[in-house]
Amino acid sequence: GWAADLMSAYGYEEATTPFFDSLKEKSLAPLGVISGGVRTTEGIYAIFCSQQNPLGETVAQSSLQNNQYACLPDLLKRQGWHTAFFQGSHKETSGTGAFAQSLGFTDSHAKEDMPTGRFKHNYWGAHDPDIYDYVLDNLDKMPQPFLVGINTNSTHDIRVPPGVKPFFGNASSKQKHESILHFADQAMKEFFDKFKDKPYYKDTIFVLLSDHTGGKHKSIAAKYFIPGIIFSEEITPVSKVNRYVSQRDFSPTVLELLGLPASRSFTGKSLLAETQDVYFADYFDAGSVGWITGDSLVETSVNKPSDMKCYSLENGLVDATPVLCDEGHSTRSEQSLVFTAYSQDLLFNGKTKDFYDFFSK
């Protein structure tokens, strides 16, 4: 539920996320990330399976969940890794716990497994500090190496816990969003401060990536604009990636950092790759595919491809400027529809593992 357009790390006027800001400066950090949907399960699928979601829908709790996917948790489990997923809400909120397990997470933990924490639950469940405490208590008991997914919870609501002073106040919706984001940021800082005492801290890769955004946004594109960085003390290079990337690009990057091959089903690319012209990020909203390459955004109706809206991103995604569509935009529009049609065909026919076979024909 972290939205990049409310974060100081991405140009927001208030210092809402000072810890994330500081960590971003020491990380592998793209210009910004585009989410593959608006729900947690959509984010999980795009991140861990590096695939496009069914348009406007989710794989979770549908017939598509019964298909076989080659996702990061399963790939690492086959390499002998222990895999565990933690969330602050109920285990089966939107089917999230079972869905995570279907993608390769062996263990699934949720609020019903957690002891009474420091803070009263919000509408969804446990607040971030208590989720992090529970994770930290479990890490030392896990076999190594491990892959751990943590779905935090505080920013799914706009209220800080009772007894906590809202950092930016709570007189308006804007202040409430800023305050809860600051609370979540400081909870993350506390988590890192405690994690540093673990003997495996320097051997750990941290992927800090939102599943989706929340609240109102300046544009459709900003609705899918999320934070995302990869950090480690000694493994990950400190590098600014000057482009917008997709949630789908993170699992290929992690596998490259680990020296392991990516799945042929992955539609994302490693952030470490030097080739620039193959990078794109996409989203689907209200019948149109948004397609971001370089400093250009094209939104194309899937039912009437001649309906295009084109934007320049020279001033950033949040301040995308409408421009007249030209031949270059038309080419990118066609690319977006081809990728989407091919991805959706494979998804609904249970053949996502065959994605790269297209290039060998």
CSV table of C-alpha atoms in Angstrom, one decimal:
chain,number,residue,atom,x,y,z
A,1,GLY,CA,0.0,0.0,0.0
A,2,TRP,CA,3.0,2.4,-0.3
A,3,ALA,CA,2.4,5.0,-3.0
A,4,ALA,CA,5.5,6.6,-4.6
A,5,ASP,CA,3.8,9.9,-5.2
A,6,LEU,CA,3.5,10.4,-1.5
A,7,MET,CA,7.1,9.5,-0.7
A,8,SER,CA,9.9,12.1,-0.3
A,9,ALA,CA,12.2,9.6,-2.0
A,10,TYR,CA,10.3,10.3,-5.3
A,11,GLY,CA,9.9,14.0,-5.0
A,12,TYR,CA,7.0,14.5,-2.5
A,13,GLU,CA,7.3,17.8,-0.7
A,14,GLU,CA,7.1,16.4,2.9
A,15,ALA,CA,9.7,14.1,4.4
A,16,THR,CA,7.3,11.2,4.7
A,17,THR,CA,9.8,8.4,4.4
A,18,PRO,CA,13.2,9.5,5.7
A,19,PHE,CA,14.5,6.0,6.3
A,20,PHE,CA,13.5,4.6,2.9
A,21,ASP,CA,15.1,7.8,1.4
A,22,SER,CA,18.4,7.1,3.0
A,23,LEU,CA,18.4,3.4,2.1
A,24,LYS,CA,17.5,4.2,-1.5
A,25,GLU,CA,20.8,6.2,-1.8
A,26,LYS,CA,22.7,3.0,-1.0
A,27,SER,CA,20.7,0.6,-3.2
A,28,LEU,CA,20.1,-0.6,-6.7
A,29,ALA,CA,17.3,1.9,-7.4
A,30,PRO,CA,15.3,2.5,-10.5
A,31,LEU,CA,13.6,5.8,-11.3
A,32,GLY,CA,10.4,4.3,-10.2
A,33,VAL,CA,8.3,1.1,-10.4
A,34,ILE,CA,5.0,0.3,-12.1
A,35,SER,CA,2.7,-2.1,-10.3
A,36,GLY,CA,1.0,-4.9,-12.1
A,37,GLY,CA,-2.4,-4.3,-10.4
A,38,VAL,CA,-4.3,-2.8,-7.6
A,39,ARG,CA,-4.5,-5.7,-5.1
A,40,THR,CA,-2.0,-7.6,-3.0
A,41,THR,CA,-2.5,-10.9,-4.9
A,42,GLU,CA,-1.9,-9.1,-8.2
A,43,GLY,CA,1.3,-7.6,-6.9
A,44,ILE,CA,2.4,-11.0,-5.6
A,45,TYR,CA,1.9,-12.6,-9.0
A,46,ALA,CA,3.7,-9.9,-10.9
A,47,ILE,CA,6.6,-9.8,-8.5
A,48,PHE,CA,7.3,-13.4,-7.8
A,49,CYS,CA,6.1,-14.9,-11.2
A,50,SER,CA,7.3,-12.0,-13.4
A,51,GLN,CA,4.0,-12.3,-15.4
A,52,GLN,CA,1.2,-10.0,-16.5
A,53,ASN,CA,-2.0,-10.4,-14.5
A,54,PRO,CA,-5.3,-11.3,-16.1
A,55,LEU,CA,-6.5,-7.9,-17.2
A,56,GLY,CA,-8.2,-6.1,-14.4
A,57,GLU,CA,-8.4,-9.4,-12.4
A,58,THR,CA,-6.3,-11.7,-10.2
A,59,VAL,CA,-5.1,-15.2,-10.5
A,60,ALA,CA,-5.8,-15.9,-6.9
A,61,GLN,CA,-9.1,-17.6,-6.1
A,62,SER,CA,-9.8,-18.3,-9.7
A,63,SER,CA,-9.5,-21.3,-11.9
A,64,LEU,CA,-6.1,-19.9,-13.1
A,65,GLN,CA,-4.6,-20.6,-9.6
A,66,ASN,CA,-4.8,-24.3,-10.4
A,67,ASN,CA,-2.2,-23.9,-13.2
A,68,GLN,CA,1.5,-24.5,-12.8
A,69,TYR,CA,3.8,-21.5,-12.6
A,70,ALA,CA,7.5,-21.1,-12.4
A,71,CYS,CA,7.8,-18.4,-9.7
A,72,LEU,CA,10.7,-17.3,-7.6
A,73,PRO,CA,9.6,-19.1,-4.4
A,74,ASP,CA,9.3,-22.4,-6.2
A,75,LEU,CA,12.5,-22.0,-8.2
A,76,LEU,CA,14.5,-21.3,-5.0
A,77,LYS,CA,12.8,-24.1,-3.1
A,78,ARG,CA,13.9,-26.5,-5.8
A,79,GLN,CA,17.5,-25.2,-5.0
A,80,GLY,CA,17.1,-26.2,-1.4
A,81,TRP,CA,15.9,-22.9,0.0
A,82,HIS,CA,13.4,-22.6,2.8
A,83,THR,CA,10.5,-20.3,1.9
A,84,ALA,CA,8.0,-18.5,4.2
A,85,PHE,CA,5.4,-15.8,3.7
A,86,PHE,CA,4.2,-13.4,6.5
A,87,GLN,CA,1.2,-11.1,6.4
A,88,GLY,CA,-0.4,-8.8,9.0
A,89,SER,CA,-4.0,-9.6,7.9
A,90,HIS,CA,-5.9,-12.8,8.2
A,91,LYS,CA,-4.3,-15.7,6.4
A,92,GLU,CA,-7.0,-16.0,3.9
A,93,THR,CA,-7.8,-12.3,3.3
A,94,SER,CA,-8.4,-12.4,-0.5
A,95,GLY,CA,-6.9,-15.9,-0.5
A,96,THR,CA,-3.4,-14.3,-0.1
A,97,GLY,CA,-1.9,-17.0,2.2
A,98,ALA,CA,-3.0,-20.0,0.1
A,99,PHE,CA,-2.0,-18.2,-3.1
A,100,ALA,CA,1.5,-17.5,-1.8
A,101,GLN,CA,1.8,-21.2,-1.0
A,102,SER,CA,0.6,-22.2,-4.4
A,103,LEU,CA,3.5,-20.1,-5.9
A,104,GLY,CA,6.1,-21.9,-3.8
A,105,PHE,CA,6.1,-20.5,-0.3
A,106,THR,CA,6.1,-23.5,2.1
A,107,ASP,CA,5.1,-21.7,5.3
A,108,SER,CA,2.3,-19.1,5.5
A,109,HIS,CA,2.0,-16.9,8.6
A,110,ALA,CA,-0.7,-14.4,9.4
A,111,LYS,CA,-2.2,-12.3,12.2
A,112,GLU,CA,-3.9,-15.4,13.8
A,113,ASP,CA,-0.4,-16.9,14.3
A,114,MET,CA,1.0,-13.8,16.0
A,115,PRO,CA,1.1,-13.1,19.7
A,116,THR,CA,-0.4,-10.0,21.2
A,117,GLY,CA,1.8,-7.2,20.1
A,118,ARG,CA,2.6,-3.6,21.1
A,119,PHE,CA,-0.2,-2.0,19.0
A,120,LYS,CA,-4.0,-2.5,18.7
A,121,HIS,CA,-4.8,-3.9,15.3
A,122,ASN,CA,-6.2,-1.7,12.6
A,123,TYR,CA,-9.1,-2.7,10.3
A,124,TRP,CA,-6.9,-5.2,8.4
A,125,GLY,CA,-4.9,-6.6,11.3
A,126,ALA,CA,-1.5,-6.2,12.9
A,127,HIS,CA,0.6,-3.1,12.5
A,128,ASP,CA,4.0,-3.2,10.9
A,129,PRO,CA,6.2,-3.2,14.1
A,130,ASP,CA,4.4,-6.2,15.4
A,131,ILE,CA,4.7,-8.0,12.0
A,132,TYR,CA,8.4,-7.3,11.9
A,133,ASP,CA,8.9,-8.5,15.5
A,134,TYR,CA,7.2,-11.8,14.7
A,135,VAL,CA,9.3,-12.2,11.5
A,136,LEU,CA,12.5,-11.5,13.5
A,137,ASP,CA,11.5,-14.1,16.1
A,138,ASN,CA,11.1,-16.7,13.4
A,139,LEU,CA,14.1,-16.0,11.3
A,140,ASP,CA,16.6,-17.6,13.7
A,141,LYS,CA,14.6,-20.8,13.6
A,142,MET,CA,14.6,-21.2,9.8
A,143,PRO,CA,16.9,-23.3,7.8
A,144,GLN,CA,19.2,-21.3,5.6
A,145,PRO,CA,19.2,-20.1,2.9
A,146,PHE,CA,15.7,-18.7,3.1
A,147,LEU,CA,13.4,-16.6,1.0
A,148,VAL,CA,11.0,-14.6,3.2
A,149,GLY,CA,8.1,-12.5,1.9
A,150,ILE,CA,6.6,-9.9,4.3
A,151,ASN,CA,3.3,-8.3,3.4
A,152,THR,CA,3.1,-5.3,5.7
A,153,ASN,CA,-0.2,-3.8,6.8
A,154,SER,CA,-0.2,-0.4,8.4
A,155,THR,CA,-0.5,1.5,5.2
A,156,HIS,CA,-3.6,-0.4,4.2
A,157,ASP,CA,-5.4,1.9,6.6
A,158,ILE,CA,-4.8,5.7,7.3
A,159,ARG,CA,-4.8,5.6,11.1
A,160,VAL,CA,-1.8,5.3,13.3
A,161,PRO,CA,-2.3,3.0,16.3
A,162,PRO,CA,-3.9,4.5,19.4
A,163,GLY,CA,-1.3,6.2,21.6
A,164,VAL,CA,0.9,7.1,18.6
A,165,LYS,CA,1.2,10.7,17.7
A,166,PRO,CA,0.5,11.3,14.0
A,167,PHE,CA,3.7,12.8,12.8
A,168,PHE,CA,2.0,15.1,10.3
A,169,GLY,CA,-1.3,15.4,12.2
A,170,ASN,CA,-4.6,13.9,11.4
A,171,ALA,CA,-6.9,16.8,10.7
A,172,SER,CA,-7.2,16.0,6.9
A,173,SER,CA,-7.0,12.9,4.7
A,174,LYS,CA,-3.7,14.2,3.4
A,175,GLN,CA,-2.2,14.4,6.8
A,176,LYS,CA,-3.5,11.0,7.8
A,177,HIS,CA,-1.9,9.4,4.7
A,178,GLU,CA,1.4,11.2,5.4
A,179,SER,CA,1.4,10.2,9.0
A,180,ILE,CA,0.7,6.5,8.5
A,181,LEU,CA,3.4,6.3,5.8
A,182,HIS,CA,5.9,7.9,8.2
A,183,PHE,CA,4.9,5.4,10.9
A,184,ALA,CA,5.4,2.5,8.5
A,185,ASP,CA,8.8,4.0,7.4
A,186,GLN,CA,10.0,4.2,11.0
A,187,ALA,CA,8.8,0.7,11.7
A,188,MET,CA,11.0,-0.4,8.8
A,189,LYS,CA,13.9,1.5,10.3
A,190,GLU,CA,13.4,-0.4,13.6
A,191,PHE,CA,13.3,-3.7,11.7
A,192,PHE,CA,16.6,-3.0,10.0
A,193,ASP,CA,18.2,-1.8,13.2
A,194,LYS,CA,17.3,-5.1,14.8
A,195,PHE,CA,18.2,-7.2,11.7
A,196,LYS,CA,21.7,-5.8,11.8
A,197,ASP,CA,22.4,-7.9,14.9
A,198,LYS,CA,21.7,-11.1,13.0
A,199,PRO,CA,24.8,-13.1,11.9
A,200,TYR,CA,23.4,-13.4,8.4
A,201,TYR,CA,22.6,-9.7,7.9
A,202,LYS,CA,25.5,-9.1,5.4
A,203,ASP,CA,24.4,-12.2,3.5
A,204,THR,CA,20.9,-11.0,3.0
A,205,ILE,CA,19.4,-9.3,0.0
A,206,PHE,CA,16.5,-6.9,0.9
A,207,VAL,CA,13.9,-6.2,-1.8
A,208,LEU,CA,11.7,-3.3,-0.7
A,209,LEU,CA,8.8,-3.2,-3.1
A,210,SER,CA,5.2,-2.2,-2.8
A,211,ASP,CA,2.4,-4.5,-3.9
A,212,HIS,CA,0.1,-1.6,-5.0
A,213,THR,CA,-0.9,1.9,-4.0
A,214,GLY,CA,-3.8,3.3,-2.2
A,215,GLY,CA,-5.9,6.5,-2.0
A,216,LYS,CA,-6.4,9.2,-4.7
A,217,HIS,CA,-3.8,10.1,-7.3
A,218,LYS,CA,-3.1,12.9,-9.8
A,219,SER,CA,-3.3,10.6,-12.8
A,220,ILE,CA,-4.1,7.0,-13.9
A,221,ALA,CA,-0.3,6.3,-14.3
A,222,ALA,CA,0.4,7.6,-10.7
A,223,LYS,CA,-2.1,5.1,-9.4
A,224,TYR,CA,0.4,2.4,-10.4
A,225,PHE,CA,3.5,4.3,-9.3
A,226,ILE,CA,5.2,2.4,-6.4
A,227,PRO,CA,8.6,2.4,-4.7
A,228,GLY,CA,11.1,-0.3,-5.3
A,229,ILE,CA,14.8,-0.8,-4.4
A,230,ILE,CA,17.2,-3.7,-3.8
A,231,PHE,CA,19.7,-3.4,-1.0
A,232,SER,CA,22.4,-5.4,0.7
A,233,GLU,CA,25.5,-4.5,2.5
A,234,GLU,CA,27.9,-6.5,0.3
A,235,ILE,CA,26.0,-8.2,-2.5
A,236,THR,CA,24.0,-5.6,-4.4
A,237,PRO,CA,25.7,-2.8,-6.4
A,238,VAL,CA,24.8,0.7,-5.5
A,239,SER,CA,23.4,2.0,-8.8
A,240,LYS,CA,20.7,4.4,-10.1
A,241,VAL,CA,18.7,2.8,-12.9
A,242,ASN,CA,17.5,5.8,-14.9
A,243,ARG,CA,14.2,4.3,-16.1
A,244,TYR,CA,10.8,3.2,-14.9
A,245,VAL,CA,10.7,-0.6,-14.4
A,246,SER,CA,8.0,-3.2,-13.7
A,247,GLN,CA,7.3,-5.3,-10.6
A,248,ARG,CA,8.1,-8.2,-13.1
A,249,ASP,CA,11.7,-7.1,-13.2
A,250,PHE,CA,12.6,-7.9,-9.6
A,251,SER,CA,12.7,-11.7,-9.5
A,252,PRO,CA,15.0,-11.9,-12.6
A,253,THR,CA,17.2,-9.4,-10.9
A,254,VAL,CA,17.4,-11.4,-7.6
A,255,LEU,CA,18.2,-14.5,-9.5
A,256,GLU,CA,21.1,-12.8,-11.3
A,257,LEU,CA,22.4,-11.5,-8.0
A,258,LEU,CA,22.4,-15.1,-6.7
A,259,GLY,CA,24.1,-16.4,-9.9
A,260,LEU,CA,21.0,-18.5,-10.8
A,261,PRO,CA,19.3,-18.6,-14.2
A,262,ALA,CA,15.9,-16.9,-14.6
A,263,SER,CA,12.9,-18.9,-15.6
A,264,ARG,CA,12.0,-18.9,-19.3
A,265,SER,CA,8.5,-17.9,-18.2
A,266,PHE,CA,9.7,-14.6,-16.8
A,267,THR,CA,8.6,-11.6,-18.8
A,268,GLY,CA,10.7,-9.1,-16.8
A,269,LYS,CA,14.4,-8.3,-17.2
A,270,SER,CA,17.1,-7.9,-14.7
A,271,LEU,CA,17.8,-4.4,-13.6
A,272,LEU,CA,21.5,-5.2,-14.0
A,273,ALA,CA,21.2,-5.7,-17.8
A,274,GLU,CA,22.9,-3.0,-19.9
A,275,THR,CA,20.6,-3.3,-22.9
A,276,GLN,CA,18.2,-0.3,-22.7
A,277,ASP,CA,15.8,-0.8,-25.6
A,278,VAL,CA,14.1,-3.9,-24.2
A,279,TYR,CA,12.8,-2.3,-21.1
A,280,PHE,CA,9.2,-1.4,-20.6
A,281,ALA,CA,6.7,-1.2,-17.8
A,282,ASP,CA,2.9,-1.7,-18.2
A,283,TYR,CA,-0.4,-1.4,-16.4
A,284,PHE,CA,-4.0,-2.1,-17.3
A,285,ASP,CA,-6.7,0.3,-16.2
A,286,ALA,CA,-10.3,0.8,-17.3
A,287,GLY,CA,-9.9,-1.0,-20.6
A,288,SER,CA,-6.5,0.5,-21.6
A,289,VAL,CA,-3.0,-0.7,-21.5
A,290,GLY,CA,-0.4,1.8,-20.3
A,291,TRP,CA,3.0,1.3,-21.8
A,292,ILE,CA,6.1,3.1,-20.5
A,293,THR,CA,9.4,3.1,-22.4
A,294,GLY,CA,12.1,5.7,-21.8
A,295,ASP,CA,10.4,9.1,-21.2
A,296,SER,CA,7.2,8.1,-23.1
A,297,LEU,CA,3.8,6.8,-21.9
A,298,VAL,CA,1.1,5.5,-24.3
A,299,GLU,CA,-2.3,4.4,-23.1
A,300,THR,CA,-4.2,2.2,-25.7
A,301,SER,CA,-7.7,0.9,-25.6
A,302,VAL,CA,-7.7,-2.9,-26.0
A,303,ASN,CA,-11.1,-2.8,-27.7
A,304,LYS,CA,-10.4,0.1,-30.0
A,305,PRO,CA,-6.6,0.4,-30.6
A,306,SER,CA,-7.0,3.6,-32.5
A,307,ASP,CA,-7.9,5.3,-29.2
A,308,MET,CA,-4.5,6.3,-27.9
A,309,LYS,CA,-3.4,8.9,-25.3
A,310,CYS,CA,0.2,9.9,-25.3
A,311,TYR,CA,2.4,11.6,-22.7
A,312,SER,CA,5.9,12.8,-22.2
A,313,LEU,CA,7.5,11.8,-18.9
A,314,GLU,CA,10.4,14.4,-19.1
A,315,ASN,CA,8.9,16.0,-15.9
A,316,GLY,CA,8.4,12.6,-14.2
A,317,LEU,CA,5.5,10.2,-14.1
A,318,VAL,CA,3.4,12.1,-11.6
A,319,ASP,CA,3.6,15.2,-13.9
A,320,ALA,CA,3.1,13.4,-17.2
A,321,THR,CA,2.5,15.9,-20.0
A,322,PRO,CA,-0.1,15.1,-22.7
A,323,VAL,CA,1.4,15.3,-26.2
A,324,LEU,CA,0.3,14.6,-29.8
A,325,CYS,CA,0.7,10.9,-30.7
A,326,ASP,CA,3.2,10.3,-33.5
A,327,GLU,CA,4.5,7.3,-35.4
A,328,GLY,CA,6.8,6.3,-32.5
A,329,HIS,CA,3.9,6.3,-30.1
A,330,SER,CA,1.9,4.1,-32.6
A,331,THR,CA,4.8,1.6,-32.7
A,332,ARG,CA,4.9,1.4,-28.9
A,333,SER,CA,1.1,1.1,-28.8
A,334,GLU,CA,1.3,-2.0,-31.1
A,335,GLN,CA,4.1,-3.4,-29.0
A,336,SER,CA,1.9,-3.1,-25.9
A,337,LEU,CA,-1.0,-4.9,-27.5
A,338,VAL,CA,1.1,-7.7,-28.9
A,339,PHE,CA,2.8,-8.3,-25.5
A,340,THR,CA,-0.6,-8.2,-23.8
A,341,ALA,CA,-2.3,-10.5,-26.3
A,342,TYR,CA,0.5,-13.0,-26.2
A,343,SER,CA,0.8,-12.9,-22.3
A,344,GLN,CA,-3.0,-13.3,-21.9
A,345,ASP,CA,-3.2,-16.2,-24.3
A,346,LEU,CA,-0.4,-18.1,-22.5
A,347,LEU,CA,-2.0,-17.3,-19.1
A,348,PHE,CA,-5.4,-18.5,-20.0
A,349,ASN,CA,-4.1,-21.6,-21.7
A,350,GLY,CA,-1.9,-22.6,-18.9
A,351,LYS,CA,1.3,-22.1,-20.9
A,352,THR,CA,3.1,-19.3,-19.2
A,353,LYS,CA,6.2,-21.4,-19.0
A,354,ASP,CA,6.4,-21.2,-22.8
A,355,PHE,CA,6.8,-17.4,-22.9
A,356,TYR,CA,10.3,-17.4,-24.4
A,357,ASP,CA,9.5,-20.1,-26.9
A,358,PHE,CA,8.1,-17.3,-29.0
A,359,PHE,CA,11.6,-16.0,-29.6
A,360,SER,CA,13.0,-19.3,-30.8
A,361,LYS,CA,10.4,-20.0,-33.4
